[in-house]
Each structure stands twice: as C-alpha cells, then as structure tokens.
C-alpha cells in the first residue's frame, strides 16, 4: 500500500455531504454528485466519461480548484479571471493526497484555452510553451505544444476533452506523450469521449450516468461499442440512420 500511495499525488476526492446546502440545487442535484461519497483515482490515469450534460467537466473543474488551479485553466501560477462562472462544488470537496507533492501541474480546458494562451504571452513565459505564440497556431497545434513543452513530468495534469481539436493520428501521439509522462511519475485525470484515449492500458474509467459514477472496463463503454459497431458495418448503419 505504501508504494501505491507513493505513486499518487491525489488519492481520492471526498464530498463533504454534511456541508451541502441542498441536493436539489445545481450542481449537487447532478446524479454524479447526488450519490457521491468518495471518488478514488488511479495512480497513473483516470478517465471520466459519459453522456453530455452528466456533469463531468463540472466535477473536473471542482477537482482542479481543490488542487489549487485557476478555474479557467493553466498552472497554479495563473490567477487571471475573465468570467466568474465556476460552480461552488469545489468548496465542498476535499482531496486526500499522497505522501509526495507534484513538481509540475496543469489544468487544461478547451473552452478557455484562448485566455490561458493570452496570459502566457502577458507573463512572458512562451519559452515554456515551445517559444511560439499559442495564438499563432491552430488549436490542435497549440495544445500539442502545451503537452510536449510545458508538461515537464512528475506532475498532476487535469485535461478536459483534449481530443476536441486533434486528428486520430495526433491522438495516438498524445497517447504516447501521456505514457512518457506517466513513466516519469505523472498522474492524469482526463474527461474524454475519445475511444482512442480510453484504450490507454491499466487506466481507471469512471462512467457518469443517471445512476451516478461507476467504474467500467474499456470494452464495456458505450464509446467502444458504438465505434466498433459503426466501423464494422458503417454502410448498414448509415442506411439505418439516414433512411
């Protein structure tokens, strides 16, 4: 147990249920929060997946804030704010941490990455992001510059739907980079819909639905089943869908 804990930076998130004002109000009314007590994290990679609107990003945001990150993303040194829109969930969430502290960390959320790129320019830290303005690159290129240059290892990295701007080939490259960082004692918590990312070996996959949060095997995820069924019979599937 000691060796496992030594690999974790964040062991689990605990919802302080006695401090929740009402489970009938947002975000505590979300099924994944209403039934939440403890959420255990894999020492290497934990995926959070499920249907749109389940509250996955809200949960990741709360974990990020409880970890000391800026609500709009970035490292712990970023403290800018363009809009105060984060939920109050983080205030009721406690993190149980491992015996070691991460040397690095980053919270990526695609919807506010533009603001993070602007702040990086303002702070004059572009060398840490590959030496080129993130605004002068496509969204996918900028994200890969972030992962390849700014993620230094021995870190805690929280990613919200990183697949959004990446081609399948680039997703495979991201998988390789995640693996390199895991081998360098990093821990990831990732919200994703990507069946490519979800295939990462020995990861924990937490599925969010109307029943709450429960762990599933990769081949039992809807993402895997739907993708395989479509690709194996895409002509028939298209005929059914399009009439």
mmCIF file of C-alpha atoms in Angstrom, residues 159-243:
data_model
loop_
_atom_site.group_PDB
_atom_site.id
_atom_site.type_symbol
_atom_site.label_atom_id
_atom_site.label_comp_id
_atom_site.label_asym_id
_atom_site.label_seq_id
_atom_site.Cartn_x
_atom_site.Cartn_y
_atom_site.Cartn_z
ATOM 1 C CA UNK A 159 -7.407 17.606 -19.024
ATOM 2 C CA UNK A 160 -10.947 18.420 -20.153
ATOM 3 C CA UNK A 161 -11.741 16.821 -23.533
ATOM 4 C CA UNK A 162 -8.240 17.175 -25.013
ATOM 5 C CA UNK A 163 -9.347 15.266 -28.134
ATOM 6 C CA UNK A 164 -11.530 18.148 -29.367
ATOM 7 C CA UNK A 165 -9.006 19.591 -31.835
ATOM 8 C CA UNK A 166 -6.871 16.535 -32.579
ATOM 9 C CA UNK A 167 -6.894 14.199 -35.565
ATOM 10 C CA UNK A 168 -6.783 10.441 -34.912
ATOM 11 C CA UNK A 169 -3.063 10.408 -35.707
ATOM 12 C CA UNK A 170 -2.416 13.250 -33.264
ATOM 13 C CA UNK A 171 -4.492 11.432 -30.640
ATOM 14 C CA UNK A 172 -2.118 8.495 -30.941
ATOM 15 C CA UNK A 173 0.740 10.935 -30.436
ATOM 16 C CA UNK A 174 -0.992 12.286 -27.337
ATOM 17 C CA UNK A 175 -1.341 8.732 -26.004
ATOM 18 C CA UNK A 176 2.395 8.252 -26.410
ATOM 19 C CA UNK A 177 3.136 11.530 -24.621
ATOM 20 C CA UNK A 178 0.813 10.617 -21.765
ATOM 21 C CA UNK A 179 2.635 7.301 -21.459
ATOM 22 C CA UNK A 180 6.045 9.002 -21.363
ATOM 23 C CA UNK A 181 4.826 11.360 -18.630
ATOM 24 C CA UNK A 182 3.269 8.506 -16.629
ATOM 25 C CA UNK A 183 6.642 6.742 -16.721
ATOM 26 C CA UNK A 184 8.096 9.996 -15.387
ATOM 27 C CA UNK A 185 5.883 9.734 -12.288
ATOM 28 C CA UNK A 186 2.953 11.831 -13.541
ATOM 29 C CA UNK A 187 -0.745 11.412 -12.760
ATOM 30 C CA UNK A 188 -3.586 12.293 -15.147
ATOM 31 C CA UNK A 189 -7.297 12.875 -14.616
ATOM 32 C CA UNK A 190 -8.951 13.242 -18.027
ATOM 33 C CA UNK A 191 -12.510 13.953 -19.133
ATOM 34 C CA UNK A 192 -12.942 12.459 -22.598
ATOM 35 C CA UNK A 193 -15.285 10.911 -25.155
ATOM 36 C CA UNK A 194 -12.436 9.508 -27.236
ATOM 37 C CA UNK A 195 -12.343 5.699 -27.624
ATOM 38 C CA UNK A 196 -8.697 6.089 -28.642
ATOM 39 C CA UNK A 197 -7.693 7.763 -25.388
ATOM 40 C CA UNK A 198 -9.884 5.463 -23.306
ATOM 41 C CA UNK A 199 -7.850 2.500 -24.589
ATOM 42 C CA UNK A 200 -4.816 3.518 -22.511
ATOM 43 C CA UNK A 201 -3.790 0.332 -20.647
ATOM 44 C CA UNK A 202 -4.365 -0.079 -16.902
ATOM 45 C CA UNK A 203 -6.297 3.176 -16.626
ATOM 46 C CA UNK A 204 -9.426 3.560 -14.500
ATOM 47 C CA UNK A 205 -12.542 4.522 -16.467
ATOM 48 C CA UNK A 206 -15.270 6.216 -14.436
ATOM 49 C CA UNK A 207 -18.585 6.328 -16.298
ATOM 50 C CA UNK A 208 -21.109 9.031 -15.421
ATOM 51 C CA UNK A 209 -24.822 8.487 -15.988
ATOM 52 C CA UNK A 210 -28.192 8.836 -14.255
ATOM 53 C CA UNK A 211 -27.085 6.248 -11.679
ATOM 54 C CA UNK A 212 -24.045 8.259 -10.632
ATOM 55 C CA UNK A 213 -20.403 7.298 -11.174
ATOM 56 C CA UNK A 214 -19.235 3.733 -11.593
ATOM 57 C CA UNK A 215 -16.065 2.124 -12.915
ATOM 58 C CA UNK A 216 -16.267 0.187 -16.183
ATOM 59 C CA UNK A 217 -13.940 -1.841 -18.371
ATOM 60 C CA UNK A 218 -12.869 -0.287 -21.668
ATOM 61 C CA UNK A 219 -14.714 -2.751 -23.912
ATOM 62 C CA UNK A 220 -17.914 -2.226 -21.917
ATOM 63 C CA UNK A 221 -18.016 1.517 -22.538
ATOM 64 C CA UNK A 222 -20.635 2.872 -24.918
ATOM 65 C CA UNK A 223 -17.860 4.719 -26.759
ATOM 66 C CA UNK A 224 -16.106 1.457 -27.644
ATOM 67 C CA UNK A 225 -19.288 -0.435 -28.513
ATOM 68 C CA UNK A 226 -20.781 2.278 -30.734
ATOM 69 C CA UNK A 227 -17.488 2.975 -32.532
ATOM 70 C CA UNK A 228 -16.797 -0.701 -33.247
ATOM 71 C CA UNK A 229 -20.385 -1.364 -34.361
ATOM 72 C CA UNK A 230 -20.314 1.611 -36.722
ATOM 73 C CA UNK A 231 -16.914 0.940 -38.277
ATOM 74 C CA UNK A 232 -17.601 -2.766 -38.787
ATOM 75 C CA UNK A 233 -20.919 -2.098 -40.546
ATOM 76 C CA UNK A 234 -20.810 1.561 -41.493
ATOM 77 C CA UNK A 235 -22.800 1.233 -44.739
ATOM 78 C CA UNK A 236 -25.635 -0.561 -42.985
ATOM 79 C CA UNK A 237 -25.535 1.874 -40.055
ATOM 80 C CA UNK A 238 -25.679 4.858 -42.369
ATOM 81 C CA UNK A 239 -28.596 3.349 -44.262
ATOM 82 C CA UNK A 240 -30.454 2.878 -40.967
ATOM 83 C CA UNK A 241 -29.670 6.402 -39.761
ATOM 84 C CA UNK A 242 -30.306 8.254 -42.996
ATOM 85 C CA UNK A 243 -33.193 6.192 -44.320
#
